[in-house]
Tab-separated table of C-alpha atoms in Angstrom:
chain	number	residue	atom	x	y	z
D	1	UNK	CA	121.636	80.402	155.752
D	2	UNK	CA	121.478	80.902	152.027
D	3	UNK	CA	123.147	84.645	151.827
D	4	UNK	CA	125.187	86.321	154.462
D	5	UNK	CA	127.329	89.941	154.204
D	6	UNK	CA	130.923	90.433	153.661
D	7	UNK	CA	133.191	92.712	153.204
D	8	UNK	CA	136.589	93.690	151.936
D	9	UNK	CA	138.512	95.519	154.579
D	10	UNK	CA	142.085	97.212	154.214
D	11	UNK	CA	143.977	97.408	157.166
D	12	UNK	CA	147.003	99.094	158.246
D	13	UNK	CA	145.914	102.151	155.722
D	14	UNK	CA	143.528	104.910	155.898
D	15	UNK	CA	143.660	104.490	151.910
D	16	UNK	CA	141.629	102.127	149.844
D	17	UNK	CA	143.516	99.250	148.077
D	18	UNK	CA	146.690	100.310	150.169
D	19	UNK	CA	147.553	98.064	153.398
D	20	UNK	CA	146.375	94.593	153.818
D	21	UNK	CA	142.854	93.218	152.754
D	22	UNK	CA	140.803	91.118	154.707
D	23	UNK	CA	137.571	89.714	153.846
D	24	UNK	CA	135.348	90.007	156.906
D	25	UNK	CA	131.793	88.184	157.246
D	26	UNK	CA	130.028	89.726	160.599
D	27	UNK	CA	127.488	87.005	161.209
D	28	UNK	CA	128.876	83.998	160.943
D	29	UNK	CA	127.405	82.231	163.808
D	30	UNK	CA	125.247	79.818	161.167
D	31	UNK	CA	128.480	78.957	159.037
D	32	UNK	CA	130.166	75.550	158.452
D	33	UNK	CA	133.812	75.191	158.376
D	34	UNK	CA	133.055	74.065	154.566
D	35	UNK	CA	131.018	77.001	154.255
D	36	UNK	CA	133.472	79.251	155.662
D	37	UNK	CA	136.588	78.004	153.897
D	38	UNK	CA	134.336	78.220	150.465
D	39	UNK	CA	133.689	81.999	151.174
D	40	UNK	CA	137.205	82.549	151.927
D	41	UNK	CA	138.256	81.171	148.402
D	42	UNK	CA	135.602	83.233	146.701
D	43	UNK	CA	136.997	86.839	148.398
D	44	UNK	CA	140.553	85.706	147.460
D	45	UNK	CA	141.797	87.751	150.621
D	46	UNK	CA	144.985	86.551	152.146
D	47	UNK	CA	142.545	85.800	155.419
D	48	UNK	CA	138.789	86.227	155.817
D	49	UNK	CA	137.581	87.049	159.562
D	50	UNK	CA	134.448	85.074	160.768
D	51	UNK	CA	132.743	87.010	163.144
D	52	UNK	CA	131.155	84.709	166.085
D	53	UNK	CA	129.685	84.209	169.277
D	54	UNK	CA	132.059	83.122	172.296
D	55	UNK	CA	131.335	81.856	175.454
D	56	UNK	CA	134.165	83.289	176.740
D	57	UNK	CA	134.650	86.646	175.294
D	58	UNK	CA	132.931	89.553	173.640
D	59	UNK	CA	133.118	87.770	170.472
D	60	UNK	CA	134.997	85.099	168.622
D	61	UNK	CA	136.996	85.042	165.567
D	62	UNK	CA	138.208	82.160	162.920
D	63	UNK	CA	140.226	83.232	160.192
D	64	UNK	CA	140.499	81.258	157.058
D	65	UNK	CA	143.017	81.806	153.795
D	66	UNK	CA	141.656	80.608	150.507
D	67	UNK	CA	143.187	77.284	151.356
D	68	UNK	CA	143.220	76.641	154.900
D	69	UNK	CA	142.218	77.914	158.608
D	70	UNK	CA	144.848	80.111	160.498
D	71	UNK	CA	144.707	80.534	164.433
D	72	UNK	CA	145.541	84.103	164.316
D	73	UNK	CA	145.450	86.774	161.665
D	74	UNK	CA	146.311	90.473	162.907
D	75	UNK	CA	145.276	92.610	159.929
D	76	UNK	CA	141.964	90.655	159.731
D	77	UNK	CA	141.274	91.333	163.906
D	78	UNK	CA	142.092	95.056	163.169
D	79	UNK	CA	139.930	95.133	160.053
D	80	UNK	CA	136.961	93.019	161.655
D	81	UNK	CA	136.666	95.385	164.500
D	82	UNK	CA	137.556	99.093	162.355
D	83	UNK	CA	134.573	97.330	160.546
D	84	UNK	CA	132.419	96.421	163.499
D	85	UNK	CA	132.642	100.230	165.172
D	86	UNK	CA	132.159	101.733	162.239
D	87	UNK	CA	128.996	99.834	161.730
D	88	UNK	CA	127.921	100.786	164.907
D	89	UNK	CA	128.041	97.127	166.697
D	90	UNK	CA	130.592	97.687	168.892
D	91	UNK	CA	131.568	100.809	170.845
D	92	UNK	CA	135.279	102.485	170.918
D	93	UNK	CA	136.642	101.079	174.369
D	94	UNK	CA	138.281	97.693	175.688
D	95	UNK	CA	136.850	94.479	174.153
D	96	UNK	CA	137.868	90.786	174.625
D	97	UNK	CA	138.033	88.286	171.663
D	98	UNK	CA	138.151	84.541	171.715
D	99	UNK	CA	140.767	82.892	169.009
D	100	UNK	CA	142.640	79.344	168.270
D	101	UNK	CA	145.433	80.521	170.610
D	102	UNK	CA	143.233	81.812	173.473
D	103	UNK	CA	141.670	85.637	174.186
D	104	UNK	CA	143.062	88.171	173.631
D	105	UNK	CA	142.381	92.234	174.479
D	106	UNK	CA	141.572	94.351	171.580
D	107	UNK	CA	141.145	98.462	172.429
D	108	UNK	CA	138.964	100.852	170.028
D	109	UNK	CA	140.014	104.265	169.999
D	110	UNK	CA	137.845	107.088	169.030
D	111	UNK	CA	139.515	107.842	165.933
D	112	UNK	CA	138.753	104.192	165.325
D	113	UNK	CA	142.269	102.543	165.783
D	114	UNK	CA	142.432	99.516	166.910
D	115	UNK	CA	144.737	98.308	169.169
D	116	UNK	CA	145.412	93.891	169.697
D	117	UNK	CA	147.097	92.857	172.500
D	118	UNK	CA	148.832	89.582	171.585
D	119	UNK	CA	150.021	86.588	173.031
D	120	UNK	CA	153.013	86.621	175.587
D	121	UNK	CA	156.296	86.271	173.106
D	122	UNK	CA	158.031	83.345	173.126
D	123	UNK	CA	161.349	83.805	171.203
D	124	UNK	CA	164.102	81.027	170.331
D	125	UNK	CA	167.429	80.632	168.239
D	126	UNK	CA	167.420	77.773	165.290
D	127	UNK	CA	169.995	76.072	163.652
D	128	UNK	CA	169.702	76.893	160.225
D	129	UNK	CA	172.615	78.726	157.675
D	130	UNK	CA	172.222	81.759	156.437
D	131	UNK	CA	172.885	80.036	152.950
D	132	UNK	CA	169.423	78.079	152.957
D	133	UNK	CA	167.379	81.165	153.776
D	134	UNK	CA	169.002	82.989	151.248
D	135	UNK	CA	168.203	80.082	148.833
D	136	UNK	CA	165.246	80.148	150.019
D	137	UNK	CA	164.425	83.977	150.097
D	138	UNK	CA	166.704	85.103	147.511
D	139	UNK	CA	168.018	87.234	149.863
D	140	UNK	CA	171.771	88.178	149.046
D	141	UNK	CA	173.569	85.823	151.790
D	142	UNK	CA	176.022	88.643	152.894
D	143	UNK	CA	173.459	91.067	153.741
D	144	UNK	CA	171.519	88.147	156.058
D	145	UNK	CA	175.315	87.819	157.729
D	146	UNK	CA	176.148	91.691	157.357
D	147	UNK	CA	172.792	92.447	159.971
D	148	UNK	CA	173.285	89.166	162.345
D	149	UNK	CA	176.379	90.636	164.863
D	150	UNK	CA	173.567	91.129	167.415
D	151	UNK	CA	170.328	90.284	165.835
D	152	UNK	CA	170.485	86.005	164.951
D	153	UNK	CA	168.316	84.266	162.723
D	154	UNK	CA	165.463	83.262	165.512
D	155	UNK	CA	161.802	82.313	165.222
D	156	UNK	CA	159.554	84.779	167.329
D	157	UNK	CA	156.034	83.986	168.211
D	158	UNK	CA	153.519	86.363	170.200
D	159	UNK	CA	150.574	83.883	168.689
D	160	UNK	CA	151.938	82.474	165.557
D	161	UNK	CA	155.655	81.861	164.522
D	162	UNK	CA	157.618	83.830	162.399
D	163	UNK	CA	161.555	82.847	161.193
D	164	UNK	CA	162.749	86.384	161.714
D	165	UNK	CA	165.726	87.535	159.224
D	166	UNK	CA	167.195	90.763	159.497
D	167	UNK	CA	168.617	91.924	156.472
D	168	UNK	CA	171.193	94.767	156.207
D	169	UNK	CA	169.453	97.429	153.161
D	170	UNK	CA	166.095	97.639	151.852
D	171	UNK	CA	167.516	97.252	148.012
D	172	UNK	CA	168.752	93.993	149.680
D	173	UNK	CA	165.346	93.222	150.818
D	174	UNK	CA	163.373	94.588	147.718
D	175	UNK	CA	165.942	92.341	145.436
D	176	UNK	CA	163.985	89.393	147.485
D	177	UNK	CA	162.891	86.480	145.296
D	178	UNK	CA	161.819	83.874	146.910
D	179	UNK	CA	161.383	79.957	145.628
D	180	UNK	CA	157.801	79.760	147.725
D	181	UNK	CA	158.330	75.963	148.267
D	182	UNK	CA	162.102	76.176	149.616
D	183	UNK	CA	160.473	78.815	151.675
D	184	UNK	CA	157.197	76.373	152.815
D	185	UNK	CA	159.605	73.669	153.602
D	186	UNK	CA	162.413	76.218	155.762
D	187	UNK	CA	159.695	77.174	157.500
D	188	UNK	CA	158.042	73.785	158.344
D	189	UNK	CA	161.200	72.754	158.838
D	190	UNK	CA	161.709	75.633	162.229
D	191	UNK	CA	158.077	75.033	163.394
D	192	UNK	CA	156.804	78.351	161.935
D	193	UNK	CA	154.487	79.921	159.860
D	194	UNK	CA	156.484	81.723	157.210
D	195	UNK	CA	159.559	83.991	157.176
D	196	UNK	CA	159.608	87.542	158.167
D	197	UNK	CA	162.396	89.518	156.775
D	198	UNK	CA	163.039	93.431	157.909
D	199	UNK	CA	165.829	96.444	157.257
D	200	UNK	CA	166.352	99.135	159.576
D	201	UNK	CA	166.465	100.691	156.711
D	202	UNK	CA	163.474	102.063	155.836
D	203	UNK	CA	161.849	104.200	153.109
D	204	UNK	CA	159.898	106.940	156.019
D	205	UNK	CA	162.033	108.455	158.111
D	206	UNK	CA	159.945	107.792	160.661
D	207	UNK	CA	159.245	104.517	160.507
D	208	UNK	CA	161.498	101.796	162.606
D	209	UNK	CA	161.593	99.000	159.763
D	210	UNK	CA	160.853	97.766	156.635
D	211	UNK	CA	159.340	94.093	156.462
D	212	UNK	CA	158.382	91.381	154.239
D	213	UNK	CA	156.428	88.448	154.789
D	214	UNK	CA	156.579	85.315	153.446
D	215	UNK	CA	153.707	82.541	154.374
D	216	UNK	CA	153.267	80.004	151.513
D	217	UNK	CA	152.680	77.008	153.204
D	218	UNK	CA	148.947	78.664	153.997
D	219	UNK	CA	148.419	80.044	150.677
D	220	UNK	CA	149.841	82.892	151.212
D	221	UNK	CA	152.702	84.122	149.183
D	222	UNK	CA	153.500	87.742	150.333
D	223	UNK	CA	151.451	88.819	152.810
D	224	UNK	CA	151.297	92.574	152.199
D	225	UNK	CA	151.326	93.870	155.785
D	226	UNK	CA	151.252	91.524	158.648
D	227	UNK	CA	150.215	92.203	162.024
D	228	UNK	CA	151.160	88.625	163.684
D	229	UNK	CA	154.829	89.156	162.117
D	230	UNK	CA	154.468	92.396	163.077
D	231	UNK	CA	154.022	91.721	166.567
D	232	UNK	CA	156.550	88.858	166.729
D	233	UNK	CA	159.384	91.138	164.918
D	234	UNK	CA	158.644	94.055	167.798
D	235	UNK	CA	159.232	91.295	170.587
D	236	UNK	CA	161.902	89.996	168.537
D	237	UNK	CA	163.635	92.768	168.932
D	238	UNK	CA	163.148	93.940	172.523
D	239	UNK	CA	164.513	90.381	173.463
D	240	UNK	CA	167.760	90.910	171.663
D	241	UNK	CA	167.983	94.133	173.012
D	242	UNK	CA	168.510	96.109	169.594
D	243	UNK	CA	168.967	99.577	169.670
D	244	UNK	CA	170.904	99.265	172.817
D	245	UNK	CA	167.605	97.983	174.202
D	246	UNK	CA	167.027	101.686	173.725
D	247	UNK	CA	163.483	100.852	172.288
D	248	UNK	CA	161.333	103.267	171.427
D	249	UNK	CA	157.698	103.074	173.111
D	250	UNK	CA	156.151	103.219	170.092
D	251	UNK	CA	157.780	101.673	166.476
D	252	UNK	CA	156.153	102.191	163.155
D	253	UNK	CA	156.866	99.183	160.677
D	254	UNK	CA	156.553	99.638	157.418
D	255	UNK	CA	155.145	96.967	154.823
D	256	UNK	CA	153.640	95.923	151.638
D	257	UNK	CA	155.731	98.600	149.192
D	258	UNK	CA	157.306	95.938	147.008
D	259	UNK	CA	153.469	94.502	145.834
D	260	UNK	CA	152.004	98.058	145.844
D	261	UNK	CA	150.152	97.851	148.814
D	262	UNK	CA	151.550	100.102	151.332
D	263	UNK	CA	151.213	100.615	154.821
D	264	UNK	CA	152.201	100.524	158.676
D	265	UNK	CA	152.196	99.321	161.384
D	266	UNK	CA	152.000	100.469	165.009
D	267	UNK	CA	154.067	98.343	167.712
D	268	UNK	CA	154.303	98.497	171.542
D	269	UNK	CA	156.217	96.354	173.171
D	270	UNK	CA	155.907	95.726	176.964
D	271	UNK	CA	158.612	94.157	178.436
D	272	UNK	CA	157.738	90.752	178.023
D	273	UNK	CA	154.447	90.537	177.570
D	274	UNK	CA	152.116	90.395	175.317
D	275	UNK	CA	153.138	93.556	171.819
D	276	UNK	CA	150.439	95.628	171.219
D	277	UNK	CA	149.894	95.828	167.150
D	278	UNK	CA	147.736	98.929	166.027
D	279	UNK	CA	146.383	100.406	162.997
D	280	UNK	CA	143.227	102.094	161.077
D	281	UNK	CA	141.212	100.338	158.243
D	282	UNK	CA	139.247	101.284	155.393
D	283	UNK	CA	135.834	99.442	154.004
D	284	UNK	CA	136.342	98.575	150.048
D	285	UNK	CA	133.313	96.280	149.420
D	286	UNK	CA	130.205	95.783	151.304
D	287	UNK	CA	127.813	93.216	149.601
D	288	UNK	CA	125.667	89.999	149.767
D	289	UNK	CA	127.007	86.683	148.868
D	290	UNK	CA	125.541	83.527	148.219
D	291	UNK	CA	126.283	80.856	150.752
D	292	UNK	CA	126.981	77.227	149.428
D	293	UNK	CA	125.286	74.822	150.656
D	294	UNK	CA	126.342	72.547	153.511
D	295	UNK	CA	128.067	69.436	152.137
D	296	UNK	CA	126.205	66.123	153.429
D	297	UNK	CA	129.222	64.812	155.233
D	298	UNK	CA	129.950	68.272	156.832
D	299	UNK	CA	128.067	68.249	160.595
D	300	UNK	CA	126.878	71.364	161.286
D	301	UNK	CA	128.270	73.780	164.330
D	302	UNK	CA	126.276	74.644	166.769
């Protein structure tokens, strides 16, 4: 393959250069992991979505950031398949998708939201201070304290892990500024991906949260809107019972705001299993780009 197509996809917006980009290359089936990790780099998207075949579901996905592969990547699964029904390839309806932690059920609306059903959570409490993730985060340390009497510091996974850090205001949260390798090291340090950091307090009055994400340690500074957090945070908060374990059957978390790239999230949780993350996209670059070629010591996939 000496050209293939890609895309730049915004998810979690139905306006361009709002949400979450993801680069998304539909036929990838030809593709090295050199090859794919190069065209990753070259879209400078948080993650790029590889679109393959599976053996064991409708079709496969890899995601890569401009440094390294990710198992999972929500806003790149929504914008992959907003971008695959609107191209006419797939149909609205239930779909399966293979990934690095196992298949998982996506559903296509009409309207063209799409719904991902993620992994089965898996929540658990670490020992860690509030004062190193506020060193870390620059989060004020009282307002990590001032939101913990019922909601701990804990690192929630529904597919990838996520140190979760409720924080009491969203000036709190928007005065955030975080020392990226503190933050790479906290989070290898509790077996997870990056921190996510959320306020009930939220800018729409409709909206459940406001979130941050914070994923250096795979390239990944801010992550604008994050559908894995996203997922994790919902589950998160379902298992400590927040709200009274009043929880609404549908939350909206809002994202993205501080780095001018807006938008929200749709979560359903389901008592115990697997969240469902939702969300519309919108196509910002459609084009041809030049493949490089394989490197010698690369062995090709089949």
């Amino acid at each position: 393959m000496t050209a293939t197509r890609a895309l730049l996809v915004d998810a979690f917006t139905g306006e361009p250069c709002a949400g979450n980009a993801a680069g998304v290359v539909p036929d990838a089936d030809d593709l090295t992991e050199g090859q794919m990790q190069a065209i990753a780099a070259e879209l400078g998207a948080s993650e790029t979505a590889f679109v393959r075949d599976s053996d064991t579901a409708d079709r496969r996905l890899r995601y890569f950031t401009p440094e390294t592969e990710v198992d999972l990547c929500g806003h790149a699964t929504i914008a992959a398949h907003a971008h695959l029904f609107a191209d006419g390839a797939i149909d609205a309806g239930e779909h399966t998708l293979e990934t690095n932690v196992g298949d998982l059920d996506i559903e296509v609306a009409d309207d063209g939201t799409v719904w991902m059903t993620q992994n089965p959570p898996e929540i658990r409490e670490v020992d860690v201070s509030y004062e190193r993730v506020a060193a870390a985060t620059g989060l004020d340390e009282e307002a990590l304290r001032g939101a913990s009497d019922d909601l701990p510091l804990a690192v929630a996974s529904t597919g990838l892990s996520f140190l979760v850090a409720p924080v009491t205001y969203l000036s709190d949260l928007g005065d955030a500024s975080p020392d990226f390798d503190a933050v790479e090291a906290l989070a290898d340090d509790v077996s997870a991906a990056g921190v996510y950091a959320f306020s009930f307090d939220a800018l729409d009055s409709e909206s459940t949260l406001h979130g941050r994400t914070w994923v250096p340690g795979a390239g990944v500074d801010e992550d604008p809107v994050t559908g894995t957090a996203s997922g994790a945070a919902g589950a998160y908060l379902e298992h400590y019972a927040a709200f009274g374990g009043d929880i609404a059957e549908e939350m909206v978390f809002e994202q993205g705001h501080f780095v001018d790239r807006p938008g929200r999230v749709r979560v359903r949780v389901q008592d115990g299993a697997g969240p469902r993350v939702g969300g519309t996209a919108v196509e910002t670059l459609d084009g041809t780009l030049e493949v490089p070629p394989v490197d010698e010591d690369e062995i090709l996939e089949a």
